[in-house]
C-alpha positions as YAML, in Angstrom:
chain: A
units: angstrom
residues:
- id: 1
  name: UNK
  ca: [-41.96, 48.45, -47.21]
- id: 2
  name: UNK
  ca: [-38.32, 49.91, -46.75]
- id: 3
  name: UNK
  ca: [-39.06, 52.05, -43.65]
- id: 4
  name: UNK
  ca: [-40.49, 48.57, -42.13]
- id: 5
  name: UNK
  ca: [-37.39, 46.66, -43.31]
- id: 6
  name: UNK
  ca: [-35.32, 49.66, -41.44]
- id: 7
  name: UNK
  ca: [-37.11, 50.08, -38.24]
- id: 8
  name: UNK
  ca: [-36.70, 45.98, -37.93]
- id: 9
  name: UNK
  ca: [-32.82, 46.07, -38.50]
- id: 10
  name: UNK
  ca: [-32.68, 48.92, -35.85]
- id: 11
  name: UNK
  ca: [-34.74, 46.76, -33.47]
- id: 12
  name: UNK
  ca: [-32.23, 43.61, -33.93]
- id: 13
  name: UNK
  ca: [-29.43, 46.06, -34.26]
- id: 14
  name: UNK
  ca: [-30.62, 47.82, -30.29]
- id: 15
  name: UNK
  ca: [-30.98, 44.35, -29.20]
- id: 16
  name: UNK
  ca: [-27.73, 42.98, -29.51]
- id: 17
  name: UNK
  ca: [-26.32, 46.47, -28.32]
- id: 18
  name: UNK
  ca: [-28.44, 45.61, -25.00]
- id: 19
  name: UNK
  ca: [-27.09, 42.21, -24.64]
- id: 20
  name: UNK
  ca: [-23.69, 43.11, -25.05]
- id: 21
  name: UNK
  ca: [-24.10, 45.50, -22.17]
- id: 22
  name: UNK
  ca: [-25.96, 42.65, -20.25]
- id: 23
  name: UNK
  ca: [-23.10, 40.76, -20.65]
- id: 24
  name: UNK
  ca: [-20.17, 42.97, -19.66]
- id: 25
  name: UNK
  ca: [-22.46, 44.01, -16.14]
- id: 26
  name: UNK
  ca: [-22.74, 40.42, -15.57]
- id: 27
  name: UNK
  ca: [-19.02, 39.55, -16.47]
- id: 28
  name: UNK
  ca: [-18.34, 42.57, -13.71]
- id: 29
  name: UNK
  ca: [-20.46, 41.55, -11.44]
- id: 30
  name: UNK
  ca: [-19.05, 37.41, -11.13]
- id: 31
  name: UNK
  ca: [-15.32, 39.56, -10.76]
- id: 32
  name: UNK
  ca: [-16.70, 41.86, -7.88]
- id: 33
  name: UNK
  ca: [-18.00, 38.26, -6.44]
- id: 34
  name: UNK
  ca: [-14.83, 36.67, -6.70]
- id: 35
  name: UNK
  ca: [-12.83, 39.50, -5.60]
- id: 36
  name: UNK
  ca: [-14.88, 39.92, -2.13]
- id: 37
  name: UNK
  ca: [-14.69, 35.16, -1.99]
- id: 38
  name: UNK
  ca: [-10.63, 35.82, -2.26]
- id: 39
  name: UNK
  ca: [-10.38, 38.73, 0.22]
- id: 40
  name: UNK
  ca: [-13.39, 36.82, 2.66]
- id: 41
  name: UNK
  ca: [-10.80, 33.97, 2.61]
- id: 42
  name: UNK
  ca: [-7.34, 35.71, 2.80]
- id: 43
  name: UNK
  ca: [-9.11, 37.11, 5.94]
- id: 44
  name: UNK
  ca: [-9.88, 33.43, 7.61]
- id: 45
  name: UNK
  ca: [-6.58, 32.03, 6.94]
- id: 46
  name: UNK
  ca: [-4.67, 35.47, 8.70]
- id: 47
  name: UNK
  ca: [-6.70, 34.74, 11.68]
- id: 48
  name: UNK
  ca: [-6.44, 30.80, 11.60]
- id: 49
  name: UNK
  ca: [-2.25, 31.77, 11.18]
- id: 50
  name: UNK
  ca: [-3.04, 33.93, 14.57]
- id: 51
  name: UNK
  ca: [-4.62, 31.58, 16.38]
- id: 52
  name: UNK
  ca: [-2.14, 28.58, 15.80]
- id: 53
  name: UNK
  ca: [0.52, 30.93, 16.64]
- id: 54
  name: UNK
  ca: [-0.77, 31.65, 19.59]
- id: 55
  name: UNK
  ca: [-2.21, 28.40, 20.93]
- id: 56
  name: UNK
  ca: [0.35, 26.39, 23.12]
- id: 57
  name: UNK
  ca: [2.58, 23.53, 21.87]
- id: 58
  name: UNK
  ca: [1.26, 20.98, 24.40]
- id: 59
  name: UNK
  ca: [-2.47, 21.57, 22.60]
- id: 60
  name: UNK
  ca: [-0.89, 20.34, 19.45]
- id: 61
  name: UNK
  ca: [-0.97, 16.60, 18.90]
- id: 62
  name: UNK
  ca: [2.49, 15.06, 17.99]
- id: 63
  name: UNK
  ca: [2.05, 11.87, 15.83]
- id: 64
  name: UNK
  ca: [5.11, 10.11, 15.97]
- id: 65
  name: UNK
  ca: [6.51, 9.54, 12.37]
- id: 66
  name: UNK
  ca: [7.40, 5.46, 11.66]
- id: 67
  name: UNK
  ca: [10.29, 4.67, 9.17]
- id: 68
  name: UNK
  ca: [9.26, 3.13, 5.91]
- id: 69
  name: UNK
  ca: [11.72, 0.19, 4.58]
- id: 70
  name: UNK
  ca: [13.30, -0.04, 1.91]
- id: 71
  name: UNK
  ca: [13.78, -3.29, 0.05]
- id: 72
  name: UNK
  ca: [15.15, -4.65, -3.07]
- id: 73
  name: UNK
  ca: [13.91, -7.46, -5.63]
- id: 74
  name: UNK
  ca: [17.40, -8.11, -7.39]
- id: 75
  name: UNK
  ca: [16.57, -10.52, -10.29]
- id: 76
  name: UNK
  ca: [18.59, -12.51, -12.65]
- id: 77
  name: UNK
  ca: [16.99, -13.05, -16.10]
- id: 78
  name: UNK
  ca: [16.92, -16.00, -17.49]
- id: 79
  name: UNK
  ca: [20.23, -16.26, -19.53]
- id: 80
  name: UNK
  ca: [18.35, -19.22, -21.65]
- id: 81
  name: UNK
  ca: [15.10, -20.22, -23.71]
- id: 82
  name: UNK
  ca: [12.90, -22.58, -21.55]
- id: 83
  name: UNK
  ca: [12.86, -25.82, -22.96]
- id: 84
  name: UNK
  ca: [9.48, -26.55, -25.46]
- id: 85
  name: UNK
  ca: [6.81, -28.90, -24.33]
- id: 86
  name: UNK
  ca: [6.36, -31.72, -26.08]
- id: 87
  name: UNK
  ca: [3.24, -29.72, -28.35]
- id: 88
  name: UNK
  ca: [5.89, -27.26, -28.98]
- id: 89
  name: UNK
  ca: [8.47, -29.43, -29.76]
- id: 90
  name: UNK
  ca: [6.06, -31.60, -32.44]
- id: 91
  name: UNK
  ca: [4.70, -27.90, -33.55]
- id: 92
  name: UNK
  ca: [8.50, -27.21, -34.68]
- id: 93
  name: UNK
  ca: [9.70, -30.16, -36.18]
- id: 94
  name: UNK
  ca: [6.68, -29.85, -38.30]
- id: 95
  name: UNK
  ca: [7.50, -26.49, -39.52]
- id: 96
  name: UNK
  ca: [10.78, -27.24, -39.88]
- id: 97
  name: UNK
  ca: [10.24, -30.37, -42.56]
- id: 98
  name: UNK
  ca: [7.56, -28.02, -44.71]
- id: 99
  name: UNK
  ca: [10.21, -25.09, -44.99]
- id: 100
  name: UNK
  ca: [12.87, -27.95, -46.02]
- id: 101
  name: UNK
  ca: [10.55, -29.87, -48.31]
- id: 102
  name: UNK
  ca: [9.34, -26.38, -50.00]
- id: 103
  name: UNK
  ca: [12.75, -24.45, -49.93]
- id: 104
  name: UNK
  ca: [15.14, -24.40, -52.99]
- id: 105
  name: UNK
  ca: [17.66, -26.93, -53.95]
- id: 106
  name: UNK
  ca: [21.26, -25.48, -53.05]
- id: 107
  name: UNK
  ca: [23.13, -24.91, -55.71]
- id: 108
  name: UNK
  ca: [26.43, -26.87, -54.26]
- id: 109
  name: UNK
  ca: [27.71, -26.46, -57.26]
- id: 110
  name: UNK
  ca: [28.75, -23.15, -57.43]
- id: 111
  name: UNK
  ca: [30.13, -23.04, -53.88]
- id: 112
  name: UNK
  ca: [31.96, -26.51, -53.94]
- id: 113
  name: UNK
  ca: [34.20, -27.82, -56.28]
- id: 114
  name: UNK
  ca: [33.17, -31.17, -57.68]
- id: 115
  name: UNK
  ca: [35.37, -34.22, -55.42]
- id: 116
  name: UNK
  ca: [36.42, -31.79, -52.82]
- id: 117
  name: UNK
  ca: [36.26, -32.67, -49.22]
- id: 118
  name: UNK
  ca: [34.29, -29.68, -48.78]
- id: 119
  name: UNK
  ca: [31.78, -31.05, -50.98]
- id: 120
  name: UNK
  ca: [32.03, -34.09, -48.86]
- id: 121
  name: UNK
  ca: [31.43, -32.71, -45.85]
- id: 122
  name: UNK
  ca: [28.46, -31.04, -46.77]
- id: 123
  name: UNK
  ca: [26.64, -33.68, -48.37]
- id: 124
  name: UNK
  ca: [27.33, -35.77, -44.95]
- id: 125
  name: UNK
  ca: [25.56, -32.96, -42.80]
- id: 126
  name: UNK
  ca: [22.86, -32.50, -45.18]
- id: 127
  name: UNK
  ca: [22.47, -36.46, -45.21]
- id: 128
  name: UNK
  ca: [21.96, -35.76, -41.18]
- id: 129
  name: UNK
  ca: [19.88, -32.72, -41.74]
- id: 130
  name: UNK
  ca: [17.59, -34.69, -43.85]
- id: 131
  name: UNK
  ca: [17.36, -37.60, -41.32]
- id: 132
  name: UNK
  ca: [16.20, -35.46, -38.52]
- id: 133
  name: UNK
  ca: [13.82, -34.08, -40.51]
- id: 134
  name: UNK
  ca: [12.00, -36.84, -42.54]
- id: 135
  name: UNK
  ca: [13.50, -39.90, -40.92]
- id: 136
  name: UNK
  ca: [16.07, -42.12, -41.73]
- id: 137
  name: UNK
  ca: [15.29, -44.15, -44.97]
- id: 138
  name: UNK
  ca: [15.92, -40.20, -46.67]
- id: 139
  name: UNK
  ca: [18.83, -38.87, -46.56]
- id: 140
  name: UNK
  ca: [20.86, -41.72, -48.29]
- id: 141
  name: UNK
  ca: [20.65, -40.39, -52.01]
- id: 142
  name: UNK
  ca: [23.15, -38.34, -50.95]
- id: 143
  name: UNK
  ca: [25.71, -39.91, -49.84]
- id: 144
  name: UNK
  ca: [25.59, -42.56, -53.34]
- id: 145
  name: UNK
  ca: [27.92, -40.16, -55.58]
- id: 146
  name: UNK
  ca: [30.63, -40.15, -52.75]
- id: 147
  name: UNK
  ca: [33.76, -42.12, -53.40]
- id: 148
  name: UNK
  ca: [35.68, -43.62, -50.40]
- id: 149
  name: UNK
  ca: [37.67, -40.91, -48.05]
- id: 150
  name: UNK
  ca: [40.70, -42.90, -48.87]
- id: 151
  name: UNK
  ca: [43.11, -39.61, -47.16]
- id: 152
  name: UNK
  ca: [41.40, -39.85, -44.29]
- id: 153
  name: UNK
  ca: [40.97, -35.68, -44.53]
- id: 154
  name: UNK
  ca: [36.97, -36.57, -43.36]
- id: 155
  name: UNK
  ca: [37.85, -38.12, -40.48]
- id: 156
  name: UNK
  ca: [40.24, -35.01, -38.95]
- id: 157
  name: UNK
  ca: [36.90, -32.62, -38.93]
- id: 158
  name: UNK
  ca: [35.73, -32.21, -35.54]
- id: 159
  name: UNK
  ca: [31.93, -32.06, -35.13]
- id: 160
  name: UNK
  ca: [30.33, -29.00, -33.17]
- id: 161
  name: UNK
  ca: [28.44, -30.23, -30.15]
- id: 162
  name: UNK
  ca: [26.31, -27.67, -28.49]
- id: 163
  name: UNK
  ca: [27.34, -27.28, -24.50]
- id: 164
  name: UNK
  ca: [24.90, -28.71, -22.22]
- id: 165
  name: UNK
  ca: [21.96, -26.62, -20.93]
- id: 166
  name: UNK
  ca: [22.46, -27.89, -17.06]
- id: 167
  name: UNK
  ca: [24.85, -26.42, -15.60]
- id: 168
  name: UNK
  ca: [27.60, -27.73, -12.85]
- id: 169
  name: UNK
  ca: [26.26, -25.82, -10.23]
- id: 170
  name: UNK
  ca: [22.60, -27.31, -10.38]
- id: 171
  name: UNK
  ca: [24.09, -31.05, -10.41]
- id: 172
  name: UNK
  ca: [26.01, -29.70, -6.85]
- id: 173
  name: UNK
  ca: [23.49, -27.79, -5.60]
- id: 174
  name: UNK
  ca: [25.01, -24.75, -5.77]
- id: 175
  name: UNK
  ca: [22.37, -21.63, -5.12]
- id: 176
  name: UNK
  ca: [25.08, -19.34, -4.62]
- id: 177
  name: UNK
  ca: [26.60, -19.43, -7.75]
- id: 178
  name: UNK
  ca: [24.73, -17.01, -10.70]
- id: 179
  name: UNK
  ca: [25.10, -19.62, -13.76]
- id: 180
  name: UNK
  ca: [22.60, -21.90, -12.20]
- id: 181
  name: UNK
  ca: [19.09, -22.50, -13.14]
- id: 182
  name: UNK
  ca: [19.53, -21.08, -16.90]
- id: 183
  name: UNK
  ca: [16.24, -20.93, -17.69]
- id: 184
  name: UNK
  ca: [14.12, -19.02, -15.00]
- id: 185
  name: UNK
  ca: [14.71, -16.33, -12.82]
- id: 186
  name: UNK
  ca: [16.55, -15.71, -9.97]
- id: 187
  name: UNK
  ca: [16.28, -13.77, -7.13]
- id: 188
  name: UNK
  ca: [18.88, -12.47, -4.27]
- id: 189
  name: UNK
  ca: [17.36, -13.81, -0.39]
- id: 190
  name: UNK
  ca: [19.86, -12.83, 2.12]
- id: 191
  name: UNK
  ca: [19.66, -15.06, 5.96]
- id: 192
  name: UNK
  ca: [19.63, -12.55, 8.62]
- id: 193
  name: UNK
  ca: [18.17, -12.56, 12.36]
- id: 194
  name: UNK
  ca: [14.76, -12.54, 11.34]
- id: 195
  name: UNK
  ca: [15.27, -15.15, 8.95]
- id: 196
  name: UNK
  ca: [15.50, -15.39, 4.88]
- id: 197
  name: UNK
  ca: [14.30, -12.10, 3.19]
- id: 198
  name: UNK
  ca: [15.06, -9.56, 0.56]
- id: 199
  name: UNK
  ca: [17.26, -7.45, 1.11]
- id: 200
  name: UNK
  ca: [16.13, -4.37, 3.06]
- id: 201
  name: UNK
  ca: [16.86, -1.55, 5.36]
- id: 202
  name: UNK
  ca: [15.47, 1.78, 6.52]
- id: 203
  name: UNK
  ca: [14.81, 4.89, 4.59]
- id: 204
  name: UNK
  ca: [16.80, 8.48, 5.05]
- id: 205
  name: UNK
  ca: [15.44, 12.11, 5.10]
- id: 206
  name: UNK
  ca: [16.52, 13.25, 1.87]
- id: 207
  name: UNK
  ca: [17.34, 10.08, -0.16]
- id: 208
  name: UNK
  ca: [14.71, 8.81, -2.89]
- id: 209
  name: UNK
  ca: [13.07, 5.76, -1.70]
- id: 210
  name: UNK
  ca: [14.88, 3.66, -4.55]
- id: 211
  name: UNK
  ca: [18.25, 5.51, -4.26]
- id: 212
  name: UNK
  ca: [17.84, 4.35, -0.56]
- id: 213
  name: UNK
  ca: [17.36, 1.10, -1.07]
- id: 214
  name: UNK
  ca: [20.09, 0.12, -3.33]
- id: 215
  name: UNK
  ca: [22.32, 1.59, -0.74]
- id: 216
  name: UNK
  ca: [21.40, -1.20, 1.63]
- id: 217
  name: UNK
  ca: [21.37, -3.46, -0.98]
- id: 218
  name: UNK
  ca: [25.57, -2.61, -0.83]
- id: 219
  name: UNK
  ca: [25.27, -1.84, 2.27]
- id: 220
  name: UNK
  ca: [23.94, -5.61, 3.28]
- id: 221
  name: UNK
  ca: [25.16, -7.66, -0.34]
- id: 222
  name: UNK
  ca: [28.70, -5.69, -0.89]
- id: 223
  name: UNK
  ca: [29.29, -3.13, -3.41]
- id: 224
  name: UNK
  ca: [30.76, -5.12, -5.66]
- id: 225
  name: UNK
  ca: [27.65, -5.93, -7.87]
- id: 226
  name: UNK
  ca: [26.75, -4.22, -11.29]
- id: 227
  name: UNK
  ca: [23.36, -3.21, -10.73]
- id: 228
  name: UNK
  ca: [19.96, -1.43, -11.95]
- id: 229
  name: UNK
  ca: [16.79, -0.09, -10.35]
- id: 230
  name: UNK
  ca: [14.22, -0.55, -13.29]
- id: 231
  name: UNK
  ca: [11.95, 2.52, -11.59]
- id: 232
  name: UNK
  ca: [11.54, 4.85, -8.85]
- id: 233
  name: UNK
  ca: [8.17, 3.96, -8.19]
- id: 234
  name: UNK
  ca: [8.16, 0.50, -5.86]
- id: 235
  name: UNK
  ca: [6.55, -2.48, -7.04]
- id: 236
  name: UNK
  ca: [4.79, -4.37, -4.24]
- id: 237
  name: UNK
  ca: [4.57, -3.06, -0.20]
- id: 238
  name: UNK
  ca: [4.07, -4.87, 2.62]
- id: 239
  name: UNK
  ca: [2.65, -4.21, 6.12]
- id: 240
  name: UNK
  ca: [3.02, -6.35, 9.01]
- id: 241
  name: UNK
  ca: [0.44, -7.03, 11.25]
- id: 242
  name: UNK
  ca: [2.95, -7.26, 14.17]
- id: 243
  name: UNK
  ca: [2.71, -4.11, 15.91]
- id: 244
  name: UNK
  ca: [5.26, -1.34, 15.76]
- id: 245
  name: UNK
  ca: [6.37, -2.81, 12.19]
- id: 246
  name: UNK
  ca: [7.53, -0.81, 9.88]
- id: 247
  name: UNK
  ca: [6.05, -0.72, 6.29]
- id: 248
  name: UNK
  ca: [8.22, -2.20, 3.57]
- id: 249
  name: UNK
  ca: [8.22, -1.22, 0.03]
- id: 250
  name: UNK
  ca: [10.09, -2.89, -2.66]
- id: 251
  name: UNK
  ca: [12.15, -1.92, -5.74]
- id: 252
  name: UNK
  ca: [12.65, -4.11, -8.31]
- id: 253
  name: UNK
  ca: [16.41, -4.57, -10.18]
- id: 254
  name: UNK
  ca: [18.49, -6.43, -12.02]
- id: 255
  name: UNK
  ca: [22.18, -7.23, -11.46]
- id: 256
  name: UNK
  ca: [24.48, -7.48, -14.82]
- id: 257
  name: UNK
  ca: [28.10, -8.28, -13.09]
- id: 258
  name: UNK
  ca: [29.41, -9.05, -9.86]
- id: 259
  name: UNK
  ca: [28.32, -11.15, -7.28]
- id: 260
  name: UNK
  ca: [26.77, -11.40, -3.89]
- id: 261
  name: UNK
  ca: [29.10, -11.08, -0.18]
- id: 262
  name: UNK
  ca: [27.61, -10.88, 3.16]
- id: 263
  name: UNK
  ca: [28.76, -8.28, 5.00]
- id: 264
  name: UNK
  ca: [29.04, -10.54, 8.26]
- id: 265
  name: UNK
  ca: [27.25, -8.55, 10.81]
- id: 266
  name: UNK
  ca: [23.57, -8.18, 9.75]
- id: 267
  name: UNK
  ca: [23.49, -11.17, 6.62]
- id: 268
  name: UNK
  ca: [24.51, -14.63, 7.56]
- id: 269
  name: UNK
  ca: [23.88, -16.02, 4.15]
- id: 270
  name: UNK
  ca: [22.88, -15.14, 0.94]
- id: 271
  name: UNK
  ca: [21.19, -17.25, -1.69]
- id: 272
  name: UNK
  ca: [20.37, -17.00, -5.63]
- id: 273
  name: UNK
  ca: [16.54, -18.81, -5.51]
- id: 274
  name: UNK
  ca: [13.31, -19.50, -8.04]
- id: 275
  name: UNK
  ca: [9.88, -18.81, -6.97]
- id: 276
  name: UNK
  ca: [9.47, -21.82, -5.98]
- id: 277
  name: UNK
  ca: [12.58, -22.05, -3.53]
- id: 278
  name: UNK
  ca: [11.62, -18.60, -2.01]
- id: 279
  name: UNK
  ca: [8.37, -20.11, -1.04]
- id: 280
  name: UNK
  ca: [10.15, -22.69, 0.87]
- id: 281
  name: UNK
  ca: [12.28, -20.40, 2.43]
- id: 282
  name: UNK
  ca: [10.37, -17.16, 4.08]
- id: 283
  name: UNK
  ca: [7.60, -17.18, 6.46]
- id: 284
  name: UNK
  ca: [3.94, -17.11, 4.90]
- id: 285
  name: UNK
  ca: [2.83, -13.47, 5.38]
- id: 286
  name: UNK
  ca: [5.82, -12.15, 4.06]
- id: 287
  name: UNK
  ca: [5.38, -14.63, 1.19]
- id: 288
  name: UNK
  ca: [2.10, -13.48, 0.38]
- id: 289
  name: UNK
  ca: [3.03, -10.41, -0.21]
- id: 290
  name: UNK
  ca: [5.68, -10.91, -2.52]
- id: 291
  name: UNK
  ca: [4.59, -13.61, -4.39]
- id: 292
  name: UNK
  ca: [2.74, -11.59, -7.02]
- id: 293
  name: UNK
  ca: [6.17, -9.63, -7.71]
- id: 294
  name: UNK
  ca: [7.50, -13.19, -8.62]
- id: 295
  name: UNK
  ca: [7.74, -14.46, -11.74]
- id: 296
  name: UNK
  ca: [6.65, -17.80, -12.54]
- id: 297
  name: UNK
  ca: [9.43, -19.53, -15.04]
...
C-alpha cells in the first residue's frame, strides 16, 4: 500500500514539473512572437518614413484649415425668487397658519416690560401677523389689554415696507441696464453687421478655445466687466449651412460687476435680453441652435 501511495505522489509530483516547463516554453515562445510583430513593424514604418520623404510636395494633398469661432453666453442670474403661482402661494399660506397655530406661545413677558411701548408695538404686529394668517375676526384679543397711546410714542415708529420687485428700468424699457428683469436670466446680444448675436470672434494658434473667447468678449463688450468662464469645455456649437462658414462654439459665463460698452467699430449695440426676447431678435438657424443653451425663467 505505501509504495502505491509513493509512486502516485511522484506521478502528480512529475506532472506539475512538466507543466511548469510547458508553461515557461510557451510564455517564451508568445515573447519571441512579439519580439519578431515589433521589429516586422518598426521595419514598415522606416520605409513608409522613406517613402514620404521622398515623394514630392505637389503629390501631397493640402486641406486648407477653416477657423473655428469663438463665442460667449454671458448670463446674469436671476438676482430674485420667481414669484409663486397661485398653488404655491395657497400651498404656503397653509403651512404657514399650521406652524403658527402649533408653535409655542411667546413668552412676551420676559422680553417686554409690562405697559411699555415695546410691548405695544409688538402686540400690534402680532395682531397683523395673526390677521394674515387666520383672517381678520382673530387677531383682536390682542389688542383688548392695550390702554390708549396717549404720548403719541406709537405713532413716531416707522413701518418697514419691503422695496418693490419691478424695477425702474422694466417700467422704461430699459434692456441695457443689468437691474432689470429680477427674476430670470439675462443674457449679453451685441448688434453688429450681421445682425444681433452673441458675442463672438475667431480663435488663435496657441490660445485655449475659452481663454480665446473671453478675449473677444473684451475685445467686442469692453474690458471693463467682472467676468467668469464656468468651463473650458463649450456648451453648444453651431454650423452654418452657408458655405465657407466658420463653425462656432460657445462658452458659457457669468458677469459679477461691470457693465457692457460697444467698442464702436464691429458692435453697434448691445442688449441685456430673456429667452424670450433673444428669440425675437436673431435669425432662426442661429436660434435653433442656441435655444437649448437658454434657460427658460
Amino acid at each position: 500500500m505505501s509504495s502505491r501511495l509513493v509512486s502516485t505522489t511522484g506521478l502528480r509530483a512529475g506532472g506539475r514539473i512538466c507543466n511548469g516547463i510547458r508553461s515557461i516554453l510557451y510564455v517564451i515562445k508568445v515573447s519571441t512572437y512579439l519580439f519578431d510583430l515589433a521589429i516586422a513593424r518598426r521595419s514598415v514604418a522606416s520605409s513608409t518614413t522613406a517613402q514620404a520623404s521622398v515623394a514630392s510636395p505637389d503629390s501631397i494633398p493640402s486641406t486648407p484649415n477653416s477657423p473655428i469661432i469663438a463665442s460667449v453666453l454671458l448670463n446674469r442670474s436671476p438676482v430674485l425668487t420667481a414669484p409663486l403661482t397661485p398653488f404655491e402661494q395657497a400651498y404656503h399660506d397653509y403651512q404657514a397658519r399650521v406652524a403658527r397655530a402649533i408653535s409655542n406661545p411667546f413668552p412676551r413677558e420676559f422680553y417686554f416690560k409690562k405697559g411699555a411701548i415695546a410691548e405695544r408695538q409688538f402686540f400690534i404686529e402680532e395682531s397683523h401677523r395673526e390677521k394674515e394668517a387666520f383672517g381678520d375676526e382673530f387677531g383682536e384679543s390682542l389688542l383688548k389689554d392695550l390702554e390708549e397711546d396717549k404720548t403719541g410714542s406709537m405713532n413716531q415708529t416707522e413701518d418697514v415696507v419691503a422695496l418693490p420687485r419691478e424695477h425702474e428700468s422694466d417700467r422704461t424699457g430699459d434692456v441695457k441696464n443689468l437691474n432689470r428683469k429680477g427674476d430670470r436670466n439675462l443674457y449679453l446680444l451685441v448688434n453688429s453687421t450681421d445682425g444681433w448675436r452673441l458675442p463672438q470672434g475667431p480663435t488663435k494658434q496657441g490660445v485655449a478655445l475659452h481663454t480665446a473667447a473671453l478675449e473677444e468678449l473684451h475685445s467686442e463688450c469692453c474690458p471693463d466687466m467682472d467676468t467668469w468662464a464656468v468651463g473650458r469645455y463649450p456648451i453648444g456649437v453651431y454650423q452654418p449651412t452657408r458655405p465657407g462658414s466658420n463653425t462656432i462654439l460657445f462658452f458659457k459665463a457669468h458677469i459679477f460687476a461691470g457693465q457692457a460698452k460697444p467698442n464702436g467699430t464691429s458692435i453697434k449695440d448691445f442688449a441685456w435680453l430673456t429667452t424670450e426676447e433673444i428669440k425675437e431678435k436673431v435669425a432662426p438657424e442661429y436660434w435653433a441652435s442656441i435655444s437649448e443653451m437658454l434657460s427658460s425663467r
